[in-house]
Short mmCIF file of C-alpha atoms and ligand atoms in Angstrom, two decimals:
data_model
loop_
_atom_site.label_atom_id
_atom_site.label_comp_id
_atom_site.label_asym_id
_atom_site.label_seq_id
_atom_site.Cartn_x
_atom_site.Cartn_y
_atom_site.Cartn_z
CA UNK A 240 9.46 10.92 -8.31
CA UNK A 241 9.35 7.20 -7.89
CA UNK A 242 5.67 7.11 -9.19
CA UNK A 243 6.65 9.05 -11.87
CA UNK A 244 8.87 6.43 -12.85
CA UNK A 245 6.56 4.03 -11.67
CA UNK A 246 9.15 2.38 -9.74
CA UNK A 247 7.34 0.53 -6.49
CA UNK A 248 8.41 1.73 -3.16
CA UNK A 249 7.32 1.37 0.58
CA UNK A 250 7.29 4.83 2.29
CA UNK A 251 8.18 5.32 6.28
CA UNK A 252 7.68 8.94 7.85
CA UNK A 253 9.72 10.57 10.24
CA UNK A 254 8.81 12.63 13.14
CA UNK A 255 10.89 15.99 12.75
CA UNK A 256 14.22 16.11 14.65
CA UNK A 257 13.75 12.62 15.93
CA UNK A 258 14.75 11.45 12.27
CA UNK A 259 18.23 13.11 12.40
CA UNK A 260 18.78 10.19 14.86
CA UNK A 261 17.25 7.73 12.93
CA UNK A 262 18.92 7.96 9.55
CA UNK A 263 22.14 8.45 11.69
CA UNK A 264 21.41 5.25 13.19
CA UNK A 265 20.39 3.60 9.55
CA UNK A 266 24.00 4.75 8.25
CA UNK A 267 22.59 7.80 6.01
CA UNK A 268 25.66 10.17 5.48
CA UNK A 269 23.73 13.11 6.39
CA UNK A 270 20.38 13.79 8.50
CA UNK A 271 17.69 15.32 6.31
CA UNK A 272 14.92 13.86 4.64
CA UNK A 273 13.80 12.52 1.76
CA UNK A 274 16.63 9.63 2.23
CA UNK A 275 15.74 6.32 0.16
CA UNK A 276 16.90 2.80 -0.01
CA UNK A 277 17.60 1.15 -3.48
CA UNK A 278 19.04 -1.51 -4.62
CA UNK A 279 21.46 -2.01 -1.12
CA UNK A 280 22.51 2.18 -1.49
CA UNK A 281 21.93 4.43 0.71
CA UNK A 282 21.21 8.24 -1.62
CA UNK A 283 19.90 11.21 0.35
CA UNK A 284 18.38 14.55 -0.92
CA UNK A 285 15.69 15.42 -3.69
CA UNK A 286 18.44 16.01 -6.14
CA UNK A 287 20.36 13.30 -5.75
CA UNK A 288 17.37 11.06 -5.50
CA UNK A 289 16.21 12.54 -8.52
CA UNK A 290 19.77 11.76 -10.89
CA UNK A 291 20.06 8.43 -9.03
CA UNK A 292 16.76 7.47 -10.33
CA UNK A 293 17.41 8.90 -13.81
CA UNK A 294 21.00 6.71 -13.81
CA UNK A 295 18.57 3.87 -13.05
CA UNK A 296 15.72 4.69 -15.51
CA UNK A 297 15.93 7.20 -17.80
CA UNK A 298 12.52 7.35 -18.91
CA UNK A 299 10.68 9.73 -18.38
CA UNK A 300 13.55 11.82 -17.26
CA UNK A 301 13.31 14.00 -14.15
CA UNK A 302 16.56 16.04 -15.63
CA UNK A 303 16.32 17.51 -19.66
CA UNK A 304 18.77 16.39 -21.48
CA UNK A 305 19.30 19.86 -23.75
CA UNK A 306 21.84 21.88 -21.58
CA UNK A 307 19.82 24.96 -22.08
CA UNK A 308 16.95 23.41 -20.36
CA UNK A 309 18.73 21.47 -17.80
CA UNK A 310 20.23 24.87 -16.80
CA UNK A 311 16.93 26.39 -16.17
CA UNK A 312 14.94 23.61 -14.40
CA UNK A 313 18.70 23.11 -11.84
CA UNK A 314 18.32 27.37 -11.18
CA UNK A 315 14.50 26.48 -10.21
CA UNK A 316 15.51 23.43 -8.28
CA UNK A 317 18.23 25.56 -6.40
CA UNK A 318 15.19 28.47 -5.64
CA UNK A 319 12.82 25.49 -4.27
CA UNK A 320 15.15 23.89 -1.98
CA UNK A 321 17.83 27.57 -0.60
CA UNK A 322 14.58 30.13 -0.64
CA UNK A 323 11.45 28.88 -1.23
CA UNK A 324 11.59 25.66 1.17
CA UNK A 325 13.95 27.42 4.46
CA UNK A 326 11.19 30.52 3.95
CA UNK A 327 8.07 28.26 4.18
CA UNK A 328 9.50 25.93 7.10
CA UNK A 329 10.38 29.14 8.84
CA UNK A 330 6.83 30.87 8.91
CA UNK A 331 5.60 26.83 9.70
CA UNK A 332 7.33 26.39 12.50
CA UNK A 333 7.08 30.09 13.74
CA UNK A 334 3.18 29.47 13.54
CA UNK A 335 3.19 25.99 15.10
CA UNK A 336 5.54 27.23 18.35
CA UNK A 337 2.70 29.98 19.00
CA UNK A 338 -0.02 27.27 18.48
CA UNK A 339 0.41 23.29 18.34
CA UNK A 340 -2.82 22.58 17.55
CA UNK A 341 -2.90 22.27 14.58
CA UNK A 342 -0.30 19.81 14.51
CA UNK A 343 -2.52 17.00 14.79
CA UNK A 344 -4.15 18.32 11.61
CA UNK A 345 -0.60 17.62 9.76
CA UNK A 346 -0.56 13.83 11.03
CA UNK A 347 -3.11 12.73 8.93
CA UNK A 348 -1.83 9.32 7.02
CA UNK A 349 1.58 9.83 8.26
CA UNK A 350 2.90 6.45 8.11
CA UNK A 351 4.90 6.78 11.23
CA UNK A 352 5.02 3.26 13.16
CA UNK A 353 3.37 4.88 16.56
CA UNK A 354 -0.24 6.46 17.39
CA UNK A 355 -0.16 9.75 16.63
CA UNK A 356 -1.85 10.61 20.09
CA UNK A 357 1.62 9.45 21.57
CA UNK A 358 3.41 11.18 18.93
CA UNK A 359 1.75 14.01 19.65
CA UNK A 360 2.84 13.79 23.40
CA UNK A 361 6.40 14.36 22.25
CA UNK A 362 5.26 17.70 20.49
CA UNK A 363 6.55 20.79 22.64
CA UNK A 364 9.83 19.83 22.47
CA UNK A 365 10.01 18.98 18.80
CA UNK A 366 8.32 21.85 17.77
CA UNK A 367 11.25 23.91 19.78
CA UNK A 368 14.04 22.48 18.19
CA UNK A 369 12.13 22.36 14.85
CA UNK A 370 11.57 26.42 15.30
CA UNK A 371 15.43 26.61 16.33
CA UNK A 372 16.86 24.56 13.17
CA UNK A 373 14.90 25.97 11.14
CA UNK A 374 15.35 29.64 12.08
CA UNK A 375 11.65 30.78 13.10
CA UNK A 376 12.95 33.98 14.29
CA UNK A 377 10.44 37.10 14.04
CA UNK A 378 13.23 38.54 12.21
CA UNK A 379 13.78 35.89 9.71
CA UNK A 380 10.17 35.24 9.04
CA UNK A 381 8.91 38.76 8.81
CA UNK A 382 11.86 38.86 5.87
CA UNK A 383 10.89 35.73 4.67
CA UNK A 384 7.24 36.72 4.14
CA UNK A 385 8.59 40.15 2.37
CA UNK A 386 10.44 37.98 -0.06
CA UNK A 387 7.38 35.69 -1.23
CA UNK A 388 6.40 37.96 -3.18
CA UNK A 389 9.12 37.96 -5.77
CA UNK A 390 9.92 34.12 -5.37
CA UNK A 391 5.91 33.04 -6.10
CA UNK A 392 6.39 35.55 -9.20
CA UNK A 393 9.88 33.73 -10.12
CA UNK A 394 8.08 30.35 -10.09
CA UNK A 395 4.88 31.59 -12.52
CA UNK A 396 7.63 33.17 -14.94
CA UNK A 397 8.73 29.71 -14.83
CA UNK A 398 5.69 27.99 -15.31
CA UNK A 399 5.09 30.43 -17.94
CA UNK A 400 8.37 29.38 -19.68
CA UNK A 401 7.51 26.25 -19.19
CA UNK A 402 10.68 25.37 -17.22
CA UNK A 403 8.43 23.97 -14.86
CA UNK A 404 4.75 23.10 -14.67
CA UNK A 405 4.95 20.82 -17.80
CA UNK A 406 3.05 17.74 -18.43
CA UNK A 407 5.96 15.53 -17.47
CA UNK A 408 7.07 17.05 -14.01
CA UNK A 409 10.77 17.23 -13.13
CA UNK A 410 12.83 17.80 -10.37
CA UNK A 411 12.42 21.40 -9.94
CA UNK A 412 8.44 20.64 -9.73
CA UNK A 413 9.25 18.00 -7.10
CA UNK A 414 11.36 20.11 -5.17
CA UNK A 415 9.14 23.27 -5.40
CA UNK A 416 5.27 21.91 -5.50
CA UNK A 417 5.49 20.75 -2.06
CA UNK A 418 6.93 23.19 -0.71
CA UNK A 419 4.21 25.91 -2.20
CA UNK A 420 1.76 23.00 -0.90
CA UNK A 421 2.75 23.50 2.66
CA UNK A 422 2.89 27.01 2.68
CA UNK A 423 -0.73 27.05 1.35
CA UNK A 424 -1.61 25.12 5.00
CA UNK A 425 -1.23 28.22 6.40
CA UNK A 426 -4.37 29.99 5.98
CA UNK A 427 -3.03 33.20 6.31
CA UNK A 428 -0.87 32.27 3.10
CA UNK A 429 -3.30 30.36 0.84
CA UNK A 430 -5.18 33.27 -0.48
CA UNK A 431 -1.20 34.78 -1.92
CA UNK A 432 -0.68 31.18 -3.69
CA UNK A 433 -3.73 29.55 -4.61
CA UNK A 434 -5.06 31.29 -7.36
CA UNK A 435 -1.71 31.90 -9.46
CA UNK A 436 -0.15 29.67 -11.54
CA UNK A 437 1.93 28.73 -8.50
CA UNK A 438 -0.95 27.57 -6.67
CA UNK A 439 -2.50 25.54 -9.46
CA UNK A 440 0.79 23.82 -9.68
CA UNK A 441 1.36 22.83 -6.15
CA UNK A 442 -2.55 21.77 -6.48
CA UNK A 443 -1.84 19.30 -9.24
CA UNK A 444 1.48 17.56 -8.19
CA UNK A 445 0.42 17.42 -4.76
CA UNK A 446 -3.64 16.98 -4.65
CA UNK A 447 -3.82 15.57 -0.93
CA UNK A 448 -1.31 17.24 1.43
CA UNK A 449 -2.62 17.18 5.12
CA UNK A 450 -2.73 19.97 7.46
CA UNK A 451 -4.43 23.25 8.29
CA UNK A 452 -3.20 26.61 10.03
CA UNK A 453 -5.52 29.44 11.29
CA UNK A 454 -4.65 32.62 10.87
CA UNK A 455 -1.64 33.49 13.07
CA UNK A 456 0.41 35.72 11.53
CA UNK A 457 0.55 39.22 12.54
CA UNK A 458 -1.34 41.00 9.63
CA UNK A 459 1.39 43.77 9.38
CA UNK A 460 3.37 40.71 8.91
CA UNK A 461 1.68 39.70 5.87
CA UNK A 462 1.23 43.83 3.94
CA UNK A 463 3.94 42.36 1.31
CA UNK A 464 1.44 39.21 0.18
CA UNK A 465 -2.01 41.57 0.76
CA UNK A 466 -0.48 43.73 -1.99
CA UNK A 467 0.52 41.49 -4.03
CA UNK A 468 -3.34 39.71 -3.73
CA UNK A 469 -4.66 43.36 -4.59
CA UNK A 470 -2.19 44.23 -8.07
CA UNK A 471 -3.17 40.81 -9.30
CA UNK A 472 -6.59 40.58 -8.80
N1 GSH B 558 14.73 20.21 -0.13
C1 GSH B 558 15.67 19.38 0.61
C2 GSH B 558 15.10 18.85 1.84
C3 GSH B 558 16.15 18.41 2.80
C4 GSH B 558 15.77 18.90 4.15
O1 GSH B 558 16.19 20.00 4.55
N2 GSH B 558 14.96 18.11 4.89
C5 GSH B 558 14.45 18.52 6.17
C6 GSH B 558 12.98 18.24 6.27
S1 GSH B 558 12.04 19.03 5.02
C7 GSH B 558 15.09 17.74 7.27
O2 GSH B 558 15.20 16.52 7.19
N3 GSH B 558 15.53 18.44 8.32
C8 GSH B 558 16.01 17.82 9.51
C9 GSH B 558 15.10 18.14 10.66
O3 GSH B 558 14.25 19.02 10.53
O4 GSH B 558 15.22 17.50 11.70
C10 GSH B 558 16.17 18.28 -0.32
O5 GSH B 558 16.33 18.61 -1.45
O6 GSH B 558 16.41 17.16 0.05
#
C-alpha cells in the first residue's frame, strides 16, 4: 500500500508469536501484524493502515469514494481478512506442525535482524503456538478446505465486477492477494487457485512471495478443491 502511494518506508519482519512481544514492547495497542510507524503514530491493521494512508494522501485512493463502491470493496476486505486469511493460516500452520521443513523455504529475504539458521532453531515451538492461535485443528482445517471453494468463487465474481482486481488496487486486493498468495505455497492448493482469476490476481499484486509446501494434505482432505479443478476445467 505504501508503494502504491509511493510513500518511502523501511520494512522489519517479525518472527511469528515472538512479535506479539515485540510490538507490545514498541507500545502497539494490539499484537498483530502489519503495524507501521508514521509520522510519530503508532496505526495497526491493513484497514486502518490503509484509511490512515488515504487521510495522509489521497491519491490514488486505496478506499472509492462512491458509497456504492466503497460498500463492495469493505464486504471483500471483511472476506480477506474473517475467512479467507484465518482459513489459509489454518491449513499453513496445520501443514508446517506435520513438517517444518519447509519453513526455511518461507525465510527467504525476510528482513528479520538474526540468521535465519538461528531463527530456525527457535522453530518447534513457534510453529506450536502458531498452530494453536491460529486454530490448525483437523476439524477446523478439513472445514476450512470445504469452504474454499465458495470463497475463491466469491473473489472471481469480484474480480469479475471489478470490485477488485482493477488497475489501481485497493484495500480489499491488499488484504486478499496475499493471502491467496500464501495459500498457493501449498502445493497441494496451487493447482485450485492458480489458474482462476483468483490466482492471476494474487500473481500480479504479489509476483515474489517466498515459500514452498509439498503435498501434505490428506487427499480426502482436499475432494472439495479436486472438484472444483474438474467443473472448471
Ligand atoms: N488481515 C489482518 C492481519 C492481522 C493479523 O491477524 N496478523 C497476524 C499475522 S498474519 C498476527 O500478527 N498474528 C499474531 C501471531 O501470529 O503471533 C489485518 O488486516 O491486519
Amino acid at each position: 500500500m505504501l508503494e502504491t502511494k509511493g510513500i518511502p518506508y523501511k520494512r522489519t519482519d517479525l518472527l511469528p508469536v515472538i512479535s506479539k512481544a515485540v510490538l507490545r514492547g514498541m507500545r502497539f495497542p494490539r499484537n498483530t501484524v502489519p503495524a507501521m510507524k508514521i509520522d510519530g503514530r503508532r496505526v495497526q491493521g491493513t484497514g486502518e493502515i490503509a484509511r490512515e494512508l488515504d487521510r495522509l494522501q489521497p491519491e490514488p485512493p486505496l478506499l472509492p469514494t462512491d458509497p456504492a463502491q466503497r460498500s463492495a470493496v469493505e464486504e471483500a476486505e471483511l472476506l480477506g481478512d474473517q475467512e479467507l486469511q484465518p482459513a489459509v493460516r489454518a491449513i499453513l500452520w496445520w501443514a508446517l506442525r506435520k513438517d517444518k521443513e519447509p519453513l526455511r523455504s518461507f525465510s527467504e529475504g525476510a528482513k528479520l535482524g538474526i540468521p535465519i539458521g538461528l531463527a530456525l532453531k527457535t522453530a518447534s515451538p513457534i510453529v506450536a503456538a502458531s498452530a494453536h492461535f491460529n486454530e490448525a485443528t483437523d476439524e477446523n482445517v478439513r472445514r476450512s478446505l470445504a469452504a474454499l471453494p465458495a470463497t475463491l468463487q466469491r473473489i472471481d465474481d469480484w474480480i469479475a465486477a471489478g470490485t477488485i482486481g482493477g488497475g489501481q488496487p485497493n484495500v480489499a486486493d491488499f488484504q486478499i492477494a496475499p493471502s491467496l498468495r500464501l495459500a498457493m505455497t501449498l502445493d497441494d492448493l496451487r493447482p485450485a487457485i492458480e489458474s482462476r482469476p483468483a490466482g492471476e490476481l494474487a500473481k500480479r499484486l504479489v509476483p515474489d512471495y517466498p515459500g514452498r509446501v509439498p503435498p501434505i494434505l490428506p487427499p480426502a482432505w482436499l475432494q472439495p478443491l479436486r472438484s472444483e479443478t474438474a467443473s472448471t476445467a
